[in-house]
Tab-separated table of C-alpha atoms in Angstrom:
chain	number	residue	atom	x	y	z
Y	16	UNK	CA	-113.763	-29.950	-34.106
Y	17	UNK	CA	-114.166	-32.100	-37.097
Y	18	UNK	CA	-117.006	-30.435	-39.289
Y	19	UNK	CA	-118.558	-33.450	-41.887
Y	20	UNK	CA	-117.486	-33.100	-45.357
Y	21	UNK	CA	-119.401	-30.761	-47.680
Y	22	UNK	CA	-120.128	-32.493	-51.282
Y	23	UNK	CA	-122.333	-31.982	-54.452
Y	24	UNK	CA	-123.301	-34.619	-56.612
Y	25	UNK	CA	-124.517	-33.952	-60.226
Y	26	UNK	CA	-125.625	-37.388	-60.932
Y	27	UNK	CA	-126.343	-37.296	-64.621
Y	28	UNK	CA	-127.186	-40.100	-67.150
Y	29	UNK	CA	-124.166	-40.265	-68.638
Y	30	UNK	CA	-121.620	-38.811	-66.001
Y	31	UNK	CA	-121.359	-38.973	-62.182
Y	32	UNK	CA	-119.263	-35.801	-61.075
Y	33	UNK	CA	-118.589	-35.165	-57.014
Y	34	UNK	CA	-117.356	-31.978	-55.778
Y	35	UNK	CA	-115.719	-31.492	-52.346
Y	36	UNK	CA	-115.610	-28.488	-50.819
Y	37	UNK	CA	-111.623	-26.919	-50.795
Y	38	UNK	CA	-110.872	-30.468	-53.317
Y	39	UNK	CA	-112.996	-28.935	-56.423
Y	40	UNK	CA	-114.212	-31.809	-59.169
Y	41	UNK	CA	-112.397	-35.263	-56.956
Y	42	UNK	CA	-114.693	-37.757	-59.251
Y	43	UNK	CA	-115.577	-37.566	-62.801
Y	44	UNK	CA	-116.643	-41.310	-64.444
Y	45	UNK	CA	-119.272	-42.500	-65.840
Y	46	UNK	CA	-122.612	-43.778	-64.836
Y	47	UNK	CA	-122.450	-47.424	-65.686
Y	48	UNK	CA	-122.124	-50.408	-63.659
Y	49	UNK	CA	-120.788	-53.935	-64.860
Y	50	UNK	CA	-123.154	-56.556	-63.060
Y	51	UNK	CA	-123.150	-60.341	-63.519
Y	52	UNK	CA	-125.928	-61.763	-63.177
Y	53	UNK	CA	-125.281	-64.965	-62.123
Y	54	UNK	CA	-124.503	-63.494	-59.077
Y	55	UNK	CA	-125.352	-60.125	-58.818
Y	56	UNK	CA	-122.269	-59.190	-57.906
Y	57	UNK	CA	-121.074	-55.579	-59.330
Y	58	UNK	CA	-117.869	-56.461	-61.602
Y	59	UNK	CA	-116.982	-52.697	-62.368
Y	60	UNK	CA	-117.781	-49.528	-62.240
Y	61	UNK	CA	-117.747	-45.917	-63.693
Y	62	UNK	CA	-114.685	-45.919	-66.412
Y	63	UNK	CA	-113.523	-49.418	-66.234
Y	64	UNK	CA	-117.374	-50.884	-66.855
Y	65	UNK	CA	-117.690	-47.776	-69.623
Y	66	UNK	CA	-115.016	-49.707	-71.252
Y	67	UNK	CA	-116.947	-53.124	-71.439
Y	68	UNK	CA	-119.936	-52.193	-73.119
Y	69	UNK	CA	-120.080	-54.167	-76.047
Y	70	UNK	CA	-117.334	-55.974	-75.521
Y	71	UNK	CA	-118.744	-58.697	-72.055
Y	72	UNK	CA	-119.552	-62.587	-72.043
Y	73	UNK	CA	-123.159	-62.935	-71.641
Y	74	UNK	CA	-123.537	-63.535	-68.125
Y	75	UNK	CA	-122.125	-59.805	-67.171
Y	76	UNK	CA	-124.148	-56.893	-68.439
Y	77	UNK	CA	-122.820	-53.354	-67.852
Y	78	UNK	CA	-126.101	-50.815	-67.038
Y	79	UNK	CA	-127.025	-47.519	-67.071
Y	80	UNK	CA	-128.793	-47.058	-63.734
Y	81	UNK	CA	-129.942	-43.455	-64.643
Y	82	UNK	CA	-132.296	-42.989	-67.602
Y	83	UNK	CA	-133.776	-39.198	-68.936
Y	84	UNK	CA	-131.479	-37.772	-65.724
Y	85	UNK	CA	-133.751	-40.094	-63.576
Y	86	UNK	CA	-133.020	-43.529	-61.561
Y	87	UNK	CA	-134.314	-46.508	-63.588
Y	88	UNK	CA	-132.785	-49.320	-61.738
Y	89	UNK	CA	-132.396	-47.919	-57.459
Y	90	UNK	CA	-130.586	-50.615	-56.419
Y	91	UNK	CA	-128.134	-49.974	-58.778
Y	92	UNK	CA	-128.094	-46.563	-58.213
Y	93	UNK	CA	-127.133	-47.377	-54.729
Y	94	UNK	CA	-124.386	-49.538	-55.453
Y	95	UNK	CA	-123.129	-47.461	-58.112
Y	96	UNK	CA	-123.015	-44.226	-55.454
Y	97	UNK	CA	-121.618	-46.441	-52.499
Y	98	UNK	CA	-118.792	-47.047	-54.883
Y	99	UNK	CA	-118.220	-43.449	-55.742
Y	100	UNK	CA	-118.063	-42.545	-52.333
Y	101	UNK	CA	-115.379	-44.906	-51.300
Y	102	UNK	CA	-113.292	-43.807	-54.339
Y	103	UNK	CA	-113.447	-40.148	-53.077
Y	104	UNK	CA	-112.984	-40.927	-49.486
Y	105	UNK	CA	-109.756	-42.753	-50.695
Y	106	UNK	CA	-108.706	-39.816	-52.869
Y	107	UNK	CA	-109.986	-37.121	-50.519
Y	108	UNK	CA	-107.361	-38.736	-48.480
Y	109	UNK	CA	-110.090	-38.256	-45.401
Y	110	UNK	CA	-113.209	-40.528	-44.637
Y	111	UNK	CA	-116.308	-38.892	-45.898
Y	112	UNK	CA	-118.001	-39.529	-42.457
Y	113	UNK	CA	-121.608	-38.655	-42.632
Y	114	UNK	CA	-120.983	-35.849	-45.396
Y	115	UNK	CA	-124.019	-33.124	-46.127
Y	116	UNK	CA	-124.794	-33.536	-49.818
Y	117	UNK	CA	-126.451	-31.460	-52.497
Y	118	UNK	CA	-127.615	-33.069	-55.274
Y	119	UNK	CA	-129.782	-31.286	-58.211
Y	120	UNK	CA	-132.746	-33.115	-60.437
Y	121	UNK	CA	-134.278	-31.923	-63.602
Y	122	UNK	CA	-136.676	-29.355	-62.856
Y	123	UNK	CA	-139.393	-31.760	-65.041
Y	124	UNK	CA	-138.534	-34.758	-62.425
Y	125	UNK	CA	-142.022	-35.595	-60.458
Y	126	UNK	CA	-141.813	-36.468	-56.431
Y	127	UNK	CA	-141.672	-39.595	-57.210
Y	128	UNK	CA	-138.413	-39.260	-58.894
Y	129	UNK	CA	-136.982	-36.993	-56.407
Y	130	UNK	CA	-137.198	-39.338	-53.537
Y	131	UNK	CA	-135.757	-42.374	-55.632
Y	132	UNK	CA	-132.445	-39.596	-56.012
Y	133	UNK	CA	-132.576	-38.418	-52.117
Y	134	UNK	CA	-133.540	-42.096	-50.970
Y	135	UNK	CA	-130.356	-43.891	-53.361
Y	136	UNK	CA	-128.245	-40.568	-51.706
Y	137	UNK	CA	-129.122	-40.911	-48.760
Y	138	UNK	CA	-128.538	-45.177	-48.276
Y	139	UNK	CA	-124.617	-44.543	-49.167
Y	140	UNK	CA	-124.145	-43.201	-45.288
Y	141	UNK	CA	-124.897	-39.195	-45.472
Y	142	UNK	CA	-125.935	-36.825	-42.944
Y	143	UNK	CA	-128.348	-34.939	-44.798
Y	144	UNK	CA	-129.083	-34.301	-48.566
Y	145	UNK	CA	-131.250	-31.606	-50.327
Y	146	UNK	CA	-132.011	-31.402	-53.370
Y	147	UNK	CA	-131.868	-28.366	-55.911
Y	148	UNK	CA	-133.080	-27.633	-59.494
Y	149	UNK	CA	-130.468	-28.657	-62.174
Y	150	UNK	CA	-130.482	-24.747	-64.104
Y	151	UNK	CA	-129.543	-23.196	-60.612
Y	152	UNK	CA	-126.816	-25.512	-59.820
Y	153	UNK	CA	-125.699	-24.946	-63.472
Y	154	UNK	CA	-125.815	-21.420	-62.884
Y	155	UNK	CA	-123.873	-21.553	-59.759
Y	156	UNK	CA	-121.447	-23.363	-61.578
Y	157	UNK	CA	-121.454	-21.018	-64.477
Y	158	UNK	CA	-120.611	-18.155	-61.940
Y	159	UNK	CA	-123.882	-16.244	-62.902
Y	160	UNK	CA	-125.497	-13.980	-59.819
Y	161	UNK	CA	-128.026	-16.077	-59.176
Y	162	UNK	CA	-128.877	-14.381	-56.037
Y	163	UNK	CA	-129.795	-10.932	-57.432
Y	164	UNK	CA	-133.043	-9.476	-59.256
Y	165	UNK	CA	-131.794	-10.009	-62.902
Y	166	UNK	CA	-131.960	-12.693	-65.438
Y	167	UNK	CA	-129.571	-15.367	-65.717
Y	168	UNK	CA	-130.747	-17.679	-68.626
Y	169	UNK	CA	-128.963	-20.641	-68.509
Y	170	UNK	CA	-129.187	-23.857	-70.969
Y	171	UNK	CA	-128.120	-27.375	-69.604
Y	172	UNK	CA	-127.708	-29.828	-72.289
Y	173	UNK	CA	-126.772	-33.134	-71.100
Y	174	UNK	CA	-126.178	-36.856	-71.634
Y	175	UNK	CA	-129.926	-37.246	-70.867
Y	176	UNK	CA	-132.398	-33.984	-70.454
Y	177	UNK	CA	-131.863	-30.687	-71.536
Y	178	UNK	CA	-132.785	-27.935	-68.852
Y	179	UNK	CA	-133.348	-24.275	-69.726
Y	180	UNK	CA	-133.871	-22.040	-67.119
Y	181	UNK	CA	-134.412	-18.378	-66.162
Y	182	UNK	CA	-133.040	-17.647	-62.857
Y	183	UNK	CA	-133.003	-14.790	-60.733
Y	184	UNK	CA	-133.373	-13.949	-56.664
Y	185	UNK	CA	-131.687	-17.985	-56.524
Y	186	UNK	CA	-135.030	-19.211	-57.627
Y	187	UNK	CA	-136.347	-20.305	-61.161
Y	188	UNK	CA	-138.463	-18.150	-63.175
Y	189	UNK	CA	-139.008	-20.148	-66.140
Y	190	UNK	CA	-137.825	-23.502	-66.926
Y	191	UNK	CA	-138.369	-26.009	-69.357
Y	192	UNK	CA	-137.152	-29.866	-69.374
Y	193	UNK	CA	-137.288	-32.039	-72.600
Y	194	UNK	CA	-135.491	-35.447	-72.423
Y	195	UNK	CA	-133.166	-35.021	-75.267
Y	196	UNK	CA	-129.801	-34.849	-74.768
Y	197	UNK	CA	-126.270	-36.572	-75.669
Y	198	UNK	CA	-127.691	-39.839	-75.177
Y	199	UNK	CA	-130.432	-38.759	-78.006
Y	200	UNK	CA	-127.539	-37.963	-80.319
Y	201	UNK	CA	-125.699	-40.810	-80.424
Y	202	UNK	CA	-128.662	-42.701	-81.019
Y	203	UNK	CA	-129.898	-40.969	-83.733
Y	204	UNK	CA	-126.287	-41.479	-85.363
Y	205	UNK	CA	-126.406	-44.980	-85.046
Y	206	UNK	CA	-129.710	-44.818	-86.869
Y	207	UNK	CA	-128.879	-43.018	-89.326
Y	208	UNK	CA	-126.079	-44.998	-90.567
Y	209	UNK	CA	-127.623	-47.919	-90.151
Y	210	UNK	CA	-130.396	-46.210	-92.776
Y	211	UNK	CA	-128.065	-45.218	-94.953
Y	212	UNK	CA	-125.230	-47.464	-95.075
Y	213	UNK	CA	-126.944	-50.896	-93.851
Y	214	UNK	CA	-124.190	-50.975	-91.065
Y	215	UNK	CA	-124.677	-51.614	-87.024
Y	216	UNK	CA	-122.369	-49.576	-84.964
Y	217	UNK	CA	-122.208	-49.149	-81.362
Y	218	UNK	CA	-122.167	-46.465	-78.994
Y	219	UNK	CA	-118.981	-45.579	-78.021
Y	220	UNK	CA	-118.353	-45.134	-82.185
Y	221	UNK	CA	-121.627	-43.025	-82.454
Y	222	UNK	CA	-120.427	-41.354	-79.354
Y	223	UNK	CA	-117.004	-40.600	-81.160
Y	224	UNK	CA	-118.179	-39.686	-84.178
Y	225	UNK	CA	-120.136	-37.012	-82.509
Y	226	UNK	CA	-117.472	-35.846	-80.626
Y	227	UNK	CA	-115.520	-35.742	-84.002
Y	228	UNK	CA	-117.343	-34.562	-86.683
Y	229	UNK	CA	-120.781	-33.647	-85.369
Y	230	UNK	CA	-121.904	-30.015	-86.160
Y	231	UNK	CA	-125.119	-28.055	-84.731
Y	232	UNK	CA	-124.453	-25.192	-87.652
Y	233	UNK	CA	-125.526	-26.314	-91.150
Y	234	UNK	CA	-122.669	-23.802	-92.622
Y	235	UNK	CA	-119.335	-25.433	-91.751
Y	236	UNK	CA	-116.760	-26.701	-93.276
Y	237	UNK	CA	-117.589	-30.605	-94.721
Y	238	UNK	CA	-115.067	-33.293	-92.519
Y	239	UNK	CA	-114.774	-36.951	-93.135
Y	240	UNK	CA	-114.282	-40.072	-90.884
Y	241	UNK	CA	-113.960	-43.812	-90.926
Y	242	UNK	CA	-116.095	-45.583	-89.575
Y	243	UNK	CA	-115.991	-49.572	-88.514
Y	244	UNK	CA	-119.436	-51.689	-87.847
Y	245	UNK	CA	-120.982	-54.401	-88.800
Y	246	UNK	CA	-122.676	-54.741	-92.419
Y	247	UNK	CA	-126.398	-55.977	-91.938
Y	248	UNK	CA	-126.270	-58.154	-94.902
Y	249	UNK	CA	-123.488	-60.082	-95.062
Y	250	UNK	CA	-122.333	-59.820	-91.057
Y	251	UNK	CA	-118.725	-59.016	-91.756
Y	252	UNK	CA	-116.987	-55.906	-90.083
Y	253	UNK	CA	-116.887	-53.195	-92.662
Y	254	UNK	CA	-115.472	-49.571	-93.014
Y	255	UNK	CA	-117.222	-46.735	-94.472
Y	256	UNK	CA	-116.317	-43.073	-94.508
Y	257	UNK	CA	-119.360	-40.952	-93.375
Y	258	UNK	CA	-118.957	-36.907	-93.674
Y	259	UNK	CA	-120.207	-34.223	-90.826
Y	260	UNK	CA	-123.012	-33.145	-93.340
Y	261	UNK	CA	-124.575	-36.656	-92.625
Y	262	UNK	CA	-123.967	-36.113	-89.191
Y	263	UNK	CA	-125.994	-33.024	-89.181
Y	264	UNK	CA	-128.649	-34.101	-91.183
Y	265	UNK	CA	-129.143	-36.831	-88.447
Y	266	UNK	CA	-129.013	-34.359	-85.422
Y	267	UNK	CA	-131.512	-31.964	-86.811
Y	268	UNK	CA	-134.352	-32.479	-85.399
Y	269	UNK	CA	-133.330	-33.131	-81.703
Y	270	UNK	CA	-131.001	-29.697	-82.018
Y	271	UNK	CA	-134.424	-27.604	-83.271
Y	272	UNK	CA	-136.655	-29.471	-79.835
Y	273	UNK	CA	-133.618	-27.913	-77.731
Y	274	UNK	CA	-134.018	-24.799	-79.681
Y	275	UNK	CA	-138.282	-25.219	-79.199
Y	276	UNK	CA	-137.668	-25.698	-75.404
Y	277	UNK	CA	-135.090	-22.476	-75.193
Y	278	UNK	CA	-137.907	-20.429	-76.789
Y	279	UNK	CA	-140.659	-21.814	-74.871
Y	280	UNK	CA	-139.086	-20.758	-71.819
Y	281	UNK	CA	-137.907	-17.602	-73.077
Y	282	UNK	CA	-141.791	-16.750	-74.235
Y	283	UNK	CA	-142.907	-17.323	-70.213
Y	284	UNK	CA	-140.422	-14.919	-68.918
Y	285	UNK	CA	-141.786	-11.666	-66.966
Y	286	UNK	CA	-141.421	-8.688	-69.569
Y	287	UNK	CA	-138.771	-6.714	-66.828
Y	288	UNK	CA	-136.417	-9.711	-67.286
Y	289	UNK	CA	-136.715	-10.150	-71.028
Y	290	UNK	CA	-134.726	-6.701	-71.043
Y	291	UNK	CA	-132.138	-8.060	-69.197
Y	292	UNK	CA	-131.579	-11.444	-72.159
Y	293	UNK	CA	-131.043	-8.983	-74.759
Y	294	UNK	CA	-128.131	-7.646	-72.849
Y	295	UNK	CA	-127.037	-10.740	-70.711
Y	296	UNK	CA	-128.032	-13.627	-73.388
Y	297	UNK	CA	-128.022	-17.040	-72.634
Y	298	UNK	CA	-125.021	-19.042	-71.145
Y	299	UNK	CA	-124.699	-22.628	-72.604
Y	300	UNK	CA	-123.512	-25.843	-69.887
Y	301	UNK	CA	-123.753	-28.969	-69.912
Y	302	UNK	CA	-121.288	-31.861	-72.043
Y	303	UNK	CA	-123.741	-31.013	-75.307
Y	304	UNK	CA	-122.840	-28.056	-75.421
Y	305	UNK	CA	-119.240	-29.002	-76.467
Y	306	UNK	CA	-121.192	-29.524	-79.912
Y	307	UNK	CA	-119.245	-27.565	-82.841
Y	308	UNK	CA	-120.674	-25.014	-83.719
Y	309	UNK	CA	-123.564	-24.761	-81.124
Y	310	UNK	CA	-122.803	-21.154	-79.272
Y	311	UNK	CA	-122.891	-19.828	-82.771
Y	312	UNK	CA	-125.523	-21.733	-84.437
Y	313	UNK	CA	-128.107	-20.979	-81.202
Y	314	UNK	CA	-126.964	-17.083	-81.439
Y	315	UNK	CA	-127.906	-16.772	-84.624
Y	316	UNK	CA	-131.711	-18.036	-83.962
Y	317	UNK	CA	-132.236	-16.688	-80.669
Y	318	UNK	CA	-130.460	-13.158	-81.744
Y	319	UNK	CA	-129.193	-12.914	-78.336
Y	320	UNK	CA	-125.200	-13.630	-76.937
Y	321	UNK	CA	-124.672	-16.886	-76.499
Y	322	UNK	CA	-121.406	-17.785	-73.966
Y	323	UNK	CA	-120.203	-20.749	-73.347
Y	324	UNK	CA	-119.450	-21.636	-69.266
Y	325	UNK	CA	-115.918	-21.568	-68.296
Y	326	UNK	CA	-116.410	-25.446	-67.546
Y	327	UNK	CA	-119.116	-26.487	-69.392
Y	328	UNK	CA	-119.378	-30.377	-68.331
Y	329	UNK	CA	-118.473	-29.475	-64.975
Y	330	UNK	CA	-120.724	-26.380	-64.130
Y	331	UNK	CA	-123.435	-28.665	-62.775
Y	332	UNK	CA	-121.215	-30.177	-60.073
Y	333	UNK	CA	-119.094	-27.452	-59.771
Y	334	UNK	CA	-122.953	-25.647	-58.966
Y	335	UNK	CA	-123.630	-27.878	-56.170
Y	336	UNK	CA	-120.805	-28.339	-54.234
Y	337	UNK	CA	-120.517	-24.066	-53.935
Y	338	UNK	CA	-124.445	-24.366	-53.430
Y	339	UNK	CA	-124.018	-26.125	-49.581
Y	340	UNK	CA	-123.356	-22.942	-48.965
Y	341	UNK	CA	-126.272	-21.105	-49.919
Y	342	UNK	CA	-129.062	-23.850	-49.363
Y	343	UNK	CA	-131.021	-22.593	-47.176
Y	344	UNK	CA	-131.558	-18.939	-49.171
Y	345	UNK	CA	-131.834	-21.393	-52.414
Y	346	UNK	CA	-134.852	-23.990	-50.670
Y	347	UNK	CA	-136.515	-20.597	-49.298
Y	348	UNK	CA	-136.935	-19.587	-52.957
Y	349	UNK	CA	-137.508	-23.019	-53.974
Y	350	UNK	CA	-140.884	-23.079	-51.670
């Protein structure tokens, strides 16, 4: 008879991506609502409220519900999944009717935190919803054997947190959570040329620039790129060329506290599964990781392989839609 829909939810701070089971990825937007709050009414969300930031009257205000990979605003949250859902039920081309949902958290998230993400979940109309450790679902995704006695050392770097993980027997090992992430980048970019050059920007530019011309290895080849803000002095828009050396300069320090974390995790692992590393190395997920020049950069200081998953911004999701499946062997290990 009809069995309810099988879907994971990697709801990140920058991204919201749902997988359906037989569908794959059926929702990949952003997490931001447009709200105005005269009213409270929500105006827009995922891409189309992306757009408006930066760009609304006063009275509507897009938000980022989800801060460090954790709910900040719930009701939000809420609204902003309830949303979701009805765009994949009308895409799906089937009504999600009381679906079973997996849904991963940063392995640093407290209780408190987790029942804000299963409570938000689980007030959009779902059967059931567990709840599973961001580096396995990432693992999962990355197609790693999670379920079997070796290591699988996986690094998550996303719009909010970073996760690094050691996984093996589909439980973690290891793991390490620092809230630095794409989010963190940006924002030191708009700092820095706001140092520098006296200029505001705003995030989708920082966000762009990164995209463009941001490098994790000091040795590369020196790019340029125009840049448009707002001078601090006089007011007036103004262009300025900035070059990916700058951009490096500024990411520095939040690339070597991802590179900290890795290695702090790395020193807690067992001695039998270090063995493993040196011949399996480390497999990079996560939108971050899209970073030029990251897979070699991190190779060279960690003097282990470094792969890049076959869908890096998707492994997450991709992780805990397959990981329905396997839940109950994955929460057995979890305990």
């Amino acid at each position: 008879m009809f069995s309810n829909a099988e879907i994971g939810i990697d709801l990140g701070t920058a991204n919201v991506l749902i997988y359906a089971k037989s569908k794959g990825i059926v929702l990949n937007e952003p997490a931001v609502v447009a709200i105005d709050i005269d009213s409270k009414e929500v105006i827009a969300v995922g891409t189309e409220a992306k757009e408006m930031i930066g760009k609304t009257p006063k009275n509507i205000v897009p938000i980022r519900p989800l801060k460090d990979g954790v709910i900040a605003d719930f009701d939000v949250t809420t609204q902003l999944l309830k949303a979701f859902m009805k765009k994949v039920s009308k895409k799906v081309g089937m009504s999600l009717r009381k679906p079973v949902v997996v849904v991963c958290t940063p392995t640093g998230s407290t209780e408190v935190e987790r029942r804000a993400i299963h409570n938000a979940i689980a007030s959009s109309g779902v059967k059931s919803v567990h709840i599973i450790e961001e580096p396995v679902a990432a693992a999962i995704g990355a197609d790693l054997p999670v379920e079997e006695p070796i290591a699988n050392v996986v690094v998550d770097i996303g719009g909010g947190t970073s996760e690094v993980g050691i996984i093996s027997f589909g439980g973690v090992v290891s793991s390490t959570s620092i809230r630095i992430g794409g989010d963190r980048f940006d924002e030191e970019i708009i700092q820095s040329i706001r140092k520098k050059y006296n200029v505001l920007i705003g995030e989708r530019t920082a966000e762009q620039v990164k995209m463009e011309i941001g490098y994790a290895h000091p040795n590369h080849t020196e790019e340029n790129m125009e840049v448009r803000g707002r001078d601090l002095v006089t007011g007036l828009p103004k262009t300025i060329t900035i070059t990916s050396t700058e951009i490096y300069a500024a990411l520095k320090e939040s690339l070597e506290q991802i590179l900290d974390a890795i290695k702090a995790t790395l020193e807690n692992c067992p001695p039998e599964l270090s063995g493993d590393i040196v011949d399996r190395g480390v497999v990079l997920t996560g939108g971050g990781s899209l970073l030029h020049g990251m897979q070699e950069w991190l190779s060279n200081e960690l003097l282990v392989p470094v792969n890049l998953a076959p869908n890096p911004s998707e492994a997450v999701a991709i992780g805990t839609g397959r990981a329905v499946g396997m839940i109950s062997k994955l929460q057995k290990s979890a305990k």
